[in-house]
Short mmCIF file of C-alpha atoms in Angstrom, two decimals:
data_model
loop_
_atom_site.label_atom_id
_atom_site.label_comp_id
_atom_site.label_asym_id
_atom_site.label_seq_id
_atom_site.Cartn_x
_atom_site.Cartn_y
_atom_site.Cartn_z
CA UNK R 1 -5.80 -3.44 -7.89
CA UNK R 2 -2.08 -3.34 -8.48
CA UNK R 3 -0.44 0.05 -9.02
CA UNK R 4 2.91 1.24 -10.38
CA UNK R 5 5.56 2.07 -7.80
CA UNK R 6 9.04 3.39 -7.06
CA UNK R 7 11.65 1.18 -5.49
CA UNK R 8 14.66 0.90 -3.12
CA UNK R 9 16.96 -1.36 -1.05
CA UNK R 10 18.00 -1.38 2.61
CA UNK R 11 20.19 -3.73 4.58
CA UNK R 12 20.23 -2.95 8.31
CA UNK R 13 17.65 -3.67 10.97
CA UNK R 14 16.98 -2.05 14.32
CA UNK R 15 16.24 -3.84 17.61
CA UNK R 16 12.50 -3.34 17.59
CA UNK R 17 10.51 -5.69 19.77
CA UNK R 18 8.60 -8.19 17.67
CA UNK R 19 5.14 -9.49 18.21
CA UNK R 20 4.92 -13.06 19.55
CA UNK R 21 4.12 -14.24 16.01
CA UNK R 22 7.42 -12.98 14.61
CA UNK R 23 10.91 -14.33 15.13
CA UNK R 24 13.91 -13.17 13.17
CA UNK R 25 16.99 -15.30 13.32
CA UNK R 26 20.23 -13.89 12.09
CA UNK R 27 19.16 -11.04 9.86
CA UNK R 28 22.14 -10.72 7.52
CA UNK R 29 23.63 -7.32 6.78
CA UNK R 30 24.70 -6.76 3.22
CA UNK R 31 26.58 -3.52 3.81
CA UNK R 32 28.27 -2.02 0.82
CA UNK R 33 30.69 -0.19 3.09
CA UNK R 34 31.97 -0.67 6.60
CA UNK R 35 32.74 1.88 9.27
CA UNK R 36 34.44 1.83 12.62
CA UNK R 37 31.67 4.01 14.07
CA UNK R 38 29.18 2.24 16.28
CA UNK R 39 25.47 2.82 16.42
CA UNK R 40 24.08 3.51 19.91
CA UNK R 41 22.90 0.26 21.46
CA UNK R 42 19.24 1.31 21.46
CA UNK R 43 19.28 1.32 17.67
CA UNK R 44 21.83 -1.37 16.85
CA UNK R 45 21.16 -4.16 14.38
CA UNK R 46 20.43 -7.68 15.55
CA UNK R 47 23.48 -9.92 15.54
CA UNK R 48 23.24 -12.73 12.98
CA UNK R 49 22.99 -16.26 14.32
CA UNK R 50 21.25 -18.11 11.49
CA UNK R 51 19.56 -17.25 8.23
CA UNK R 52 15.82 -17.77 8.67
CA UNK R 53 12.73 -15.72 9.41
CA UNK R 54 9.85 -17.25 11.36
CA UNK R 55 6.59 -15.51 10.53
CA UNK R 56 2.99 -16.55 11.22
CA UNK R 57 4.07 -20.06 12.14
CA UNK R 58 6.25 -20.69 9.09
CA UNK R 59 10.00 -20.50 8.54
CA UNK R 60 11.51 -18.81 5.51
CA UNK R 61 15.18 -19.12 4.54
CA UNK R 62 16.89 -15.82 3.78
CA UNK R 63 18.95 -15.02 0.71
CA UNK R 64 20.31 -12.03 -1.16
CA UNK R 65 16.75 -10.72 -1.71
CA UNK R 66 15.77 -10.70 1.98
CA UNK R 67 15.20 -7.12 3.09
CA UNK R 68 12.34 -7.09 5.62
CA UNK R 69 13.16 -5.13 8.76
CA UNK R 70 12.08 -6.10 12.25
CA UNK R 71 9.97 -2.95 12.48
CA UNK R 72 7.98 -4.05 9.45
CA UNK R 73 7.69 -7.64 10.64
CA UNK R 74 6.34 -6.38 13.97
CA UNK R 75 3.31 -4.98 12.10
CA UNK R 76 2.40 -8.34 10.55
CA UNK R 77 -0.61 -9.85 12.26
CA UNK R 78 -1.90 -6.56 13.71
CA UNK R 79 -4.83 -6.64 11.23
CA UNK R 80 -6.14 -3.17 12.09
CA UNK R 81 -8.93 -3.66 9.53
CA UNK R 82 -10.38 -6.43 11.74
CA UNK R 83 -10.07 -4.55 15.04
CA UNK R 84 -13.59 -3.59 16.07
CA UNK R 85 -14.27 0.17 16.21
CA UNK R 86 -10.92 1.01 14.67
CA UNK R 87 -11.43 3.62 11.89
CA UNK R 88 -10.09 1.18 9.28
CA UNK R 89 -12.55 -1.44 10.51
CA UNK R 90 -15.35 1.11 10.23
CA UNK R 91 -14.48 1.90 6.62
CA UNK R 92 -14.24 -1.80 5.76
CA UNK R 93 -17.61 -2.50 7.37
CA UNK R 94 -19.25 0.42 5.57
CA UNK R 95 -18.05 -0.84 2.20
CA UNK R 96 -19.17 -4.39 3.04
CA UNK R 97 -22.56 -3.15 4.17
CA UNK R 98 -23.05 -1.23 0.94
CA UNK R 99 -22.14 -4.21 -1.26
CA UNK R 100 -24.21 -6.64 0.81
CA UNK R 101 -27.32 -4.47 0.56
CA UNK R 102 -27.10 -3.31 -3.05
CA UNK R 103 -25.80 -6.38 -4.88
CA UNK R 104 -27.90 -9.48 -4.34
CA UNK R 105 -27.44 -12.82 -6.06
CA UNK R 106 -30.09 -15.00 -7.66
CA UNK R 107 -30.74 -16.86 -4.40
CA UNK R 108 -31.31 -13.69 -2.40
CA UNK R 109 -27.89 -13.80 -0.75
CA UNK R 110 -25.13 -11.16 -1.13
CA UNK R 111 -23.47 -11.37 -4.53
CA UNK R 112 -20.03 -10.39 -3.20
CA UNK R 113 -18.21 -12.56 -0.69
CA UNK R 114 -15.60 -10.97 1.59
CA UNK R 115 -12.15 -12.27 2.55
CA UNK R 116 -10.34 -10.25 5.21
CA UNK R 117 -8.05 -12.82 6.85
CA UNK R 118 -5.83 -13.90 3.95
CA UNK R 119 -2.14 -14.22 4.83
CA UNK R 120 -0.01 -11.18 3.90
CA UNK R 121 2.85 -13.53 3.05
CA UNK R 122 2.55 -14.45 -0.61
CA UNK R 123 4.76 -15.90 -3.30
CA UNK R 124 6.38 -13.74 -5.94
CA UNK R 125 4.28 -15.71 -8.41
CA UNK R 126 1.08 -14.59 -6.67
CA UNK R 127 2.16 -10.98 -6.32
CA UNK R 128 3.51 -10.50 -9.85
CA UNK R 129 3.44 -13.46 -12.23
CA UNK R 130 -0.26 -14.25 -11.79
CA UNK R 131 -1.03 -10.62 -12.66
CA UNK R 132 1.03 -10.84 -15.86
CA UNK R 133 3.51 -8.25 -14.62
CA UNK R 134 6.62 -8.58 -16.83
CA UNK R 135 9.83 -9.94 -15.34
CA UNK R 136 11.64 -6.67 -15.99
CA UNK R 137 8.85 -4.42 -14.71
CA UNK R 138 9.88 -1.76 -12.20
CA UNK R 139 7.25 -2.86 -9.69
CA UNK R 140 9.21 -6.05 -8.96
CA UNK R 141 12.38 -4.37 -7.75
CA UNK R 142 13.42 -5.01 -4.17
CA UNK R 143 13.87 -1.28 -3.70
CA UNK R 144 10.09 -0.92 -3.35
CA UNK R 145 9.03 -4.30 -1.93
CA UNK R 146 9.61 -6.26 1.24
CA UNK R 147 11.01 -9.67 0.33
CA UNK R 148 11.44 -12.59 2.73
CA UNK R 149 13.51 -14.23 0.01
CA UNK R 150 13.47 -14.55 -3.77
CA UNK R 151 10.30 -16.66 -3.67
CA UNK R 152 8.26 -15.10 -0.84
CA UNK R 153 7.35 -11.55 0.10
CA UNK R 154 4.89 -9.41 2.02
CA UNK R 155 2.15 -8.63 -0.47
CA UNK R 156 2.44 -5.25 -2.15
CA UNK R 157 -1.27 -5.22 -3.05
CA UNK R 158 -4.36 -7.28 -2.39
CA UNK R 159 -4.35 -8.07 -6.13
CA UNK R 160 -1.99 -10.89 -5.15
CA UNK R 161 -5.11 -12.93 -4.31
CA UNK R 162 -7.07 -12.29 -7.52
CA UNK R 163 -5.97 -15.39 -9.41
CA UNK R 164 -6.47 -17.79 -6.50
CA UNK R 165 -9.95 -16.53 -5.67
CA UNK R 166 -11.09 -16.60 -9.30
CA UNK R 167 -9.57 -20.07 -9.70
CA UNK R 168 -11.63 -21.24 -6.71
CA UNK R 169 -14.77 -20.43 -8.69
CA UNK R 170 -15.66 -16.96 -7.38
CA UNK R 171 -17.24 -14.41 -9.71
CA UNK R 172 -17.63 -11.50 -7.27
CA UNK R 173 -15.55 -10.84 -4.17
CA UNK R 174 -13.88 -8.29 -1.93
CA UNK R 175 -10.44 -9.01 -0.46
CA UNK R 176 -9.17 -6.84 2.40
CA UNK R 177 -5.78 -6.81 4.07
CA UNK R 178 -2.57 -5.08 5.05
CA UNK R 179 -0.08 -4.43 2.25
CA UNK R 180 3.59 -3.48 2.40
CA UNK R 181 5.58 -1.06 0.25
CA UNK R 182 8.67 1.05 0.69
CA UNK R 183 7.90 4.69 0.06
CA UNK R 184 8.56 8.30 0.93
CA UNK R 185 7.93 9.62 4.46
CA UNK R 186 5.16 12.13 5.12
CA UNK R 187 1.75 12.33 6.77
CA UNK R 188 -0.01 10.33 4.01
CA UNK R 189 2.58 7.57 3.37
CA UNK R 190 3.43 4.62 5.60
CA UNK R 191 5.20 1.35 4.70
CA UNK R 192 2.18 -0.66 5.90
CA UNK R 193 -1.33 0.28 4.82
CA UNK R 194 -4.61 -1.45 4.06
CA UNK R 195 -6.34 -2.15 0.76
CA UNK R 196 -9.64 -3.50 -0.40
CA UNK R 197 -9.73 -5.38 -3.69
CA UNK R 198 -12.96 -5.79 -5.61
CA UNK R 199 -13.50 -8.17 -8.56
CA UNK R 200 -16.61 -8.89 -10.63
CA UNK R 201 -16.85 -11.30 -13.58
CA UNK R 202 -19.71 -11.41 -16.09
CA UNK R 203 -20.92 -14.14 -18.40
CA UNK R 204 -22.34 -13.14 -21.78
CA UNK R 205 -25.90 -13.51 -20.45
CA UNK R 206 -25.21 -11.45 -17.31
CA UNK R 207 -23.63 -8.58 -19.22
CA UNK R 208 -26.13 -8.30 -22.07
CA UNK R 209 -29.36 -9.52 -20.44
CA UNK R 210 -30.75 -6.00 -19.92
CA UNK R 211 -29.70 -4.73 -23.35
CA UNK R 212 -32.44 -4.39 -25.94
CA UNK R 213 -31.75 -6.75 -28.84
CA UNK R 214 -28.65 -7.91 -27.04
CA UNK R 215 -29.00 -11.56 -28.06
CA UNK R 216 -26.48 -11.17 -30.85
CA UNK R 217 -23.84 -9.37 -28.80
CA UNK R 218 -20.67 -11.23 -27.90
CA UNK R 219 -17.94 -10.87 -25.25
CA UNK R 220 -15.00 -11.78 -27.48
CA UNK R 221 -13.65 -11.28 -30.96
CA UNK R 222 -10.43 -11.79 -32.88
CA UNK R 223 -9.52 -8.13 -33.16
CA UNK R 224 -6.74 -5.71 -32.30
CA UNK R 225 -5.70 -4.08 -29.06
CA UNK R 226 -6.53 -0.38 -29.02
CA UNK R 227 -6.46 2.45 -26.49
CA UNK R 228 -10.00 1.46 -25.51
CA UNK R 229 -10.03 -2.34 -25.37
CA UNK R 230 -7.99 -5.53 -25.35
CA UNK R 231 -7.57 -7.46 -28.59
CA UNK R 232 -9.94 -10.26 -27.52
CA UNK R 233 -12.81 -8.07 -26.26
CA UNK R 234 -15.62 -6.63 -28.30
CA UNK R 235 -16.12 -2.91 -27.96
CA UNK R 236 -19.69 -3.46 -26.72
CA UNK R 237 -18.49 -5.70 -23.90
CA UNK R 238 -15.75 -3.32 -22.82
CA UNK R 239 -18.06 -0.33 -22.76
CA UNK R 240 -20.62 -2.16 -20.64
CA UNK R 241 -18.01 -3.46 -18.18
CA UNK R 242 -16.47 0.01 -17.91
CA UNK R 243 -19.90 1.58 -17.36
CA UNK R 244 -20.81 -0.97 -14.69
CA UNK R 245 -17.49 -0.49 -12.89
CA UNK R 246 -17.73 3.30 -12.79
CA UNK R 247 -21.38 3.12 -11.74
CA UNK R 248 -20.60 0.72 -8.87
CA UNK R 249 -17.73 2.85 -7.55
CA UNK R 250 -19.55 6.16 -7.92
CA UNK R 251 -22.48 4.77 -5.92
CA UNK R 252 -20.05 3.48 -3.27
CA UNK R 253 -18.29 6.82 -2.84
CA UNK R 254 -21.58 8.72 -2.79
CA UNK R 255 -22.90 6.32 -0.16
CA UNK R 256 -19.85 6.86 2.04
CA UNK R 257 -19.36 10.61 1.60
CA UNK R 258 -22.92 11.72 0.89
CA UNK R 259 -24.82 13.36 -1.95
CA UNK R 260 -23.17 16.21 -3.76
CA UNK R 261 -19.83 14.44 -3.96
CA UNK R 262 -17.87 15.41 -7.05
CA UNK R 263 -16.20 12.50 -8.82
CA UNK R 264 -13.93 12.49 -11.84
CA UNK R 265 -12.15 9.73 -13.74
CA UNK R 266 -8.59 9.94 -15.00
CA UNK R 267 -7.40 7.57 -17.73
CA UNK R 268 -4.21 5.74 -16.86
CA UNK R 269 -2.33 2.66 -18.00
CA UNK R 270 -1.38 -0.41 -16.06
CA UNK R 271 0.33 -3.17 -18.08
CA UNK R 272 -2.01 -5.77 -16.57
CA UNK R 273 -5.41 -4.03 -16.92
CA UNK R 274 -6.78 -2.29 -19.97
CA UNK R 275 -8.51 0.10 -20.17
CA UNK R 276 -7.85 1.46 -16.66
CA UNK R 277 -8.74 4.51 -14.62
CA UNK R 278 -8.16 6.32 -11.37
CA UNK R 279 -11.03 7.82 -9.41
CA UNK R 280 -10.57 11.22 -7.81
CA UNK R 281 -13.03 12.91 -5.47
CA UNK R 282 -13.26 16.58 -4.60
CA UNK R 283 -12.65 17.04 -0.90
CA UNK R 284 -12.55 20.55 0.54
CA UNK R 285 -11.76 21.96 -2.89
CA UNK R 286 -8.91 19.56 -3.63
CA UNK R 287 -9.05 16.60 -6.02
CA UNK R 288 -7.72 13.47 -4.32
CA UNK R 289 -7.14 10.02 -5.82
CA UNK R 290 -8.96 7.34 -3.84
CA UNK R 291 -8.73 4.22 -6.00
CA UNK R 292 -7.56 2.60 -9.22
CA UNK R 293 -9.62 0.29 -11.40
CA UNK R 294 -9.87 -1.26 -14.82
CA UNK R 295 -11.09 -4.00 -17.12
CA UNK R 296 -9.27 -7.18 -16.11
CA UNK R 297 -6.65 -8.63 -18.43
CA UNK R 298 -8.38 -11.53 -20.17
CA UNK R 299 -5.28 -13.71 -20.07
CA UNK R 300 -5.43 -13.57 -16.27
CA UNK R 301 -9.13 -14.45 -16.23
CA UNK R 302 -8.57 -17.30 -18.68
CA UNK R 303 -5.61 -18.76 -16.81
CA UNK R 304 -7.66 -18.79 -13.59
CA UNK R 305 -10.29 -20.96 -15.29
CA UNK R 306 -13.00 -18.41 -16.18
CA UNK R 307 -12.51 -18.44 -19.95
CA UNK R 308 -16.09 -17.55 -20.84
CA UNK R 309 -16.24 -14.43 -18.68
CA UNK R 310 -15.05 -10.83 -18.71
CA UNK R 311 -14.59 -8.67 -15.64
CA UNK R 312 -13.39 -5.61 -13.77
CA UNK R 313 -11.25 -5.06 -10.70
CA UNK R 314 -10.64 -2.13 -8.37
CA UNK R 315 -8.36 -1.40 -5.45
CA UNK R 316 -8.93 1.27 -2.82
CA UNK R 317 -6.87 2.37 0.15
CA UNK R 318 -8.70 2.25 3.47
CA UNK R 319 -6.41 4.81 5.10
CA UNK R 320 -7.06 7.33 2.33
CA UNK R 321 -10.83 6.98 2.73
CA UNK R 322 -10.67 7.13 6.53
CA UNK R 323 -8.43 10.20 6.52
CA UNK R 324 -10.91 12.01 4.28
CA UNK R 325 -14.09 10.79 5.97
CA UNK R 326 -12.97 11.36 9.57
CA UNK R 327 -10.53 14.22 8.92
CA UNK R 328 -7.53 12.32 10.34
CA UNK R 329 -4.41 14.39 9.54
CA UNK R 330 -1.59 11.86 10.02
CA UNK R 331 -1.42 8.27 8.79
CA UNK R 332 0.69 7.26 11.81
CA UNK R 333 -2.34 7.76 14.04
CA UNK R 334 -3.92 4.55 12.73
CA UNK R 335 -1.25 2.64 14.68
CA UNK R 336 -1.81 4.58 17.89
CA UNK R 337 -2.79 2.79 21.09
CA UNK R 338 -3.78 6.07 22.73
CA UNK R 339 -7.32 5.77 24.10
CA UNK R 340 -7.93 9.43 23.26
CA UNK R 341 -7.68 8.41 19.61
CA UNK R 342 -9.37 5.01 19.68
CA UNK R 343 -12.38 5.98 21.80
CA UNK R 344 -13.42 8.60 19.26
CA UNK R 345 -14.50 5.84 16.87
CA UNK R 346 -16.71 3.85 19.24
CA UNK R 347 -20.33 4.35 18.34
CA UNK R 348 -23.71 2.60 18.18
CA UNK R 349 -23.42 1.83 14.44
CA UNK R 350 -20.88 1.93 11.62
CA UNK R 351 -22.53 4.89 9.87
CA UNK R 352 -22.30 7.26 12.81
CA UNK R 353 -20.95 10.67 11.82
CA UNK R 354 -17.52 11.10 13.38
CA UNK R 355 -15.09 14.00 13.07
CA UNK R 356 -11.68 13.34 14.57
CA UNK R 357 -10.79 15.67 17.41
CA UNK R 358 -7.03 16.28 17.33
CA UNK R 359 -4.97 15.28 20.29
CA UNK R 360 -2.74 17.95 21.79
CA UNK R 361 -0.52 19.18 18.97
CA UNK R 362 2.97 18.52 20.23
CA UNK R 363 5.72 20.68 18.71
CA UNK R 364 8.02 19.22 16.05
CA UNK R 365 11.79 19.04 16.32
CA UNK R 366 13.68 19.49 13.06
CA UNK R 367 17.17 18.28 12.23
CA UNK R 368 19.00 18.28 8.90
CA UNK R 369 21.42 15.67 7.63
CA UNK R 370 23.84 16.16 4.72
CA UNK R 371 26.16 13.68 3.03
CA UNK R 372 28.03 12.95 -0.17
CA UNK R 373 26.43 10.13 -2.15
CA UNK R 374 28.44 6.97 -2.82
CA UNK R 375 29.75 6.26 -6.29
CA UNK R 376 27.42 3.27 -6.63
CA UNK R 377 23.73 3.57 -7.39
CA UNK R 378 21.95 5.44 -4.62
CA UNK R 379 18.22 5.32 -3.97
CA UNK R 380 16.38 7.89 -1.87
CA UNK R 381 14.03 5.15 -0.73
CA UNK R 382 17.09 3.38 0.66
CA UNK R 383 17.62 6.33 2.97
CA UNK R 384 13.93 6.70 3.80
CA UNK R 385 13.69 3.08 4.88
CA UNK R 386 16.80 3.42 7.03
CA UNK R 387 15.32 6.50 8.72
CA UNK R 388 12.08 4.63 9.41
CA UNK R 389 14.00 1.64 10.74
CA UNK R 390 15.98 3.72 13.21
CA UNK R 391 13.44 6.41 14.11
CA UNK R 392 10.19 4.49 13.75
CA UNK R 393 6.98 6.45 14.17
CA UNK R 394 8.79 9.42 15.70
CA UNK R 395 9.58 10.44 12.12
CA UNK R 396 6.83 12.64 10.72
CA UNK R 397 8.43 13.70 7.46
CA UNK R 398 11.67 13.52 5.48
CA UNK R 399 12.24 16.02 2.68
CA UNK R 400 15.15 16.47 0.29
CA UNK R 401 15.82 20.21 0.70
CA UNK R 402 19.08 20.59 -1.22
CA UNK R 403 21.07 18.77 -3.88
CA UNK R 404 24.55 19.95 -4.81
CA UNK R 405 27.07 18.69 -7.39
CA UNK R 406 30.69 19.68 -6.75
CA UNK R 407 32.00 21.41 -9.89
CA UNK R 408 35.44 19.76 -9.67
CA UNK R 409 34.96 16.35 -8.09
CA UNK R 410 31.46 15.85 -9.60
CA UNK R 411 30.42 14.31 -6.28
CA UNK R 412 26.77 14.85 -5.37
CA UNK R 413 25.59 15.92 -1.95
CA UNK R 414 22.07 15.59 -0.55
CA UNK R 415 20.63 17.46 2.40
CA UNK R 416 17.49 16.04 4.01
CA UNK R 417 15.29 17.73 6.58
CA UNK R 418 13.92 15.26 9.13
CA UNK R 419 10.86 16.30 11.13
CA UNK R 420 10.49 14.49 14.45
CA UNK R 421 7.16 14.58 16.27
CA UNK R 422 5.58 12.17 18.73
CA UNK R 423 1.80 11.96 18.27
CA UNK R 424 1.15 11.56 22.00
CA UNK R 425 3.82 13.53 23.91
CA UNK R 426 6.50 16.19 23.64
CA UNK R 427 9.91 15.02 22.47
CA UNK R 428 13.09 16.36 24.04
CA UNK R 429 16.00 17.55 21.97
CA UNK R 430 18.26 15.11 23.82
CA UNK R 431 16.33 12.00 22.75
CA UNK R 432 15.95 13.31 19.20
CA UNK R 433 19.70 13.98 19.08
CA UNK R 434 20.40 10.34 19.98
CA UNK R 435 18.11 9.11 17.21
CA UNK R 436 19.49 11.58 14.70
CA UNK R 437 23.04 10.54 15.51
CA UNK R 438 22.07 6.90 15.05
CA UNK R 439 20.63 7.77 11.62
CA UNK R 440 23.85 9.52 10.65
CA UNK R 441 26.03 6.61 11.69
CA UNK R 442 23.75 4.02 10.10
CA UNK R 443 23.76 5.97 6.83
CA UNK R 444 27.56 5.85 6.77
CA UNK R 445 27.68 2.15 7.62
CA UNK R 446 24.83 0.89 5.51
CA UNK R 447 24.55 3.25 2.54
CA UNK R 448 28.23 4.07 2.13
CA UNK R 449 27.66 7.82 2.22
CA UNK R 450 30.30 10.31 3.33
CA UNK R 451 28.89 12.40 6.17
CA UNK R 452 28.90 16.17 6.18
CA UNK R 453 27.73 16.32 9.78
#
């Protein structure tokens, strides 16, 4: 289920070792400013030699939209959701098990089919156009997406596969995979995470078959779009689809988290689903959003070849569910290879009760960085992505702690606090200093800022 996002742009890439499936040739730098300062060799950008990216056996030419870093490309193909006994695999299997057991088709087989090996490389058409996202919509901007070029990108949501799967003739399916978005840096946000997409379509008979005197009810009308339905849907159809969707998701969350779970629904608006909602659950006294959902845009359903059907879609984040269910405090831990973390999730069955036992809590090291912003447009996400590129998973959090506008020059200064913490060992101030210095110098070179360090 596609969401609304913030956006940014970055242009430099660090020398992170790639997986065997990934080759980057000549990543171009589109620096807005140059500097005579050099970045320490451990964090330097790859020297350009050609303008292509080889990913998952295919070659993609680069252009002015290409902005995928080597660190991000190195995550492609990891497929943590398919790694047996990984906490994301456990959550995926629990959801699958629930849908397989509770939703049975006419032939006695599971109603929902599952697709968890779809390529994360999609076209811009798949990621946006097929979902009816307007050309000028903020969610398309390169500041929040990872583009291979103007035509191809790393999917920003599993919704990128909705149209294709419906077009293939499917009425009910779950699609699971890694998705890629630029974002802020803290313990709940990471540029690669995992989503599960759910879609269900209904014919007139399927939707109204259990309704008393429902023979005369219809799915569609020539009406007007309101706050509660699309212009082509009847109010009866929308209400039933909405009820079914909320019932399905409430049962799922209750099955995963147990009886007594408090659920609430928050109305929201996505330009490509209407009406739409976010589900929040009460966890340890705090309301937390766990998924977004809505009645599917009929134009999408029609264009995919299911003109006589109406449906719903939802999207949930596997990391969010796993962090709540297993009490995992830091999203970076999902990428850990530490056996002390991974062995905690090995059990005789997927429903085993597991409470994450924290590894030794290594102390953080905190460094601030201040600079004057360039005269051109500046995006905080630009800086966040640069910090991630240079510091990788040693970066626990980045927070804007001060913003100052000079009364005479009108120049604006930002001060960010960067929290460094290794999840598996103690960092030394010397190695953090080297990384921090590399961030400072890269910010000058790539973002055109004027350092105050």
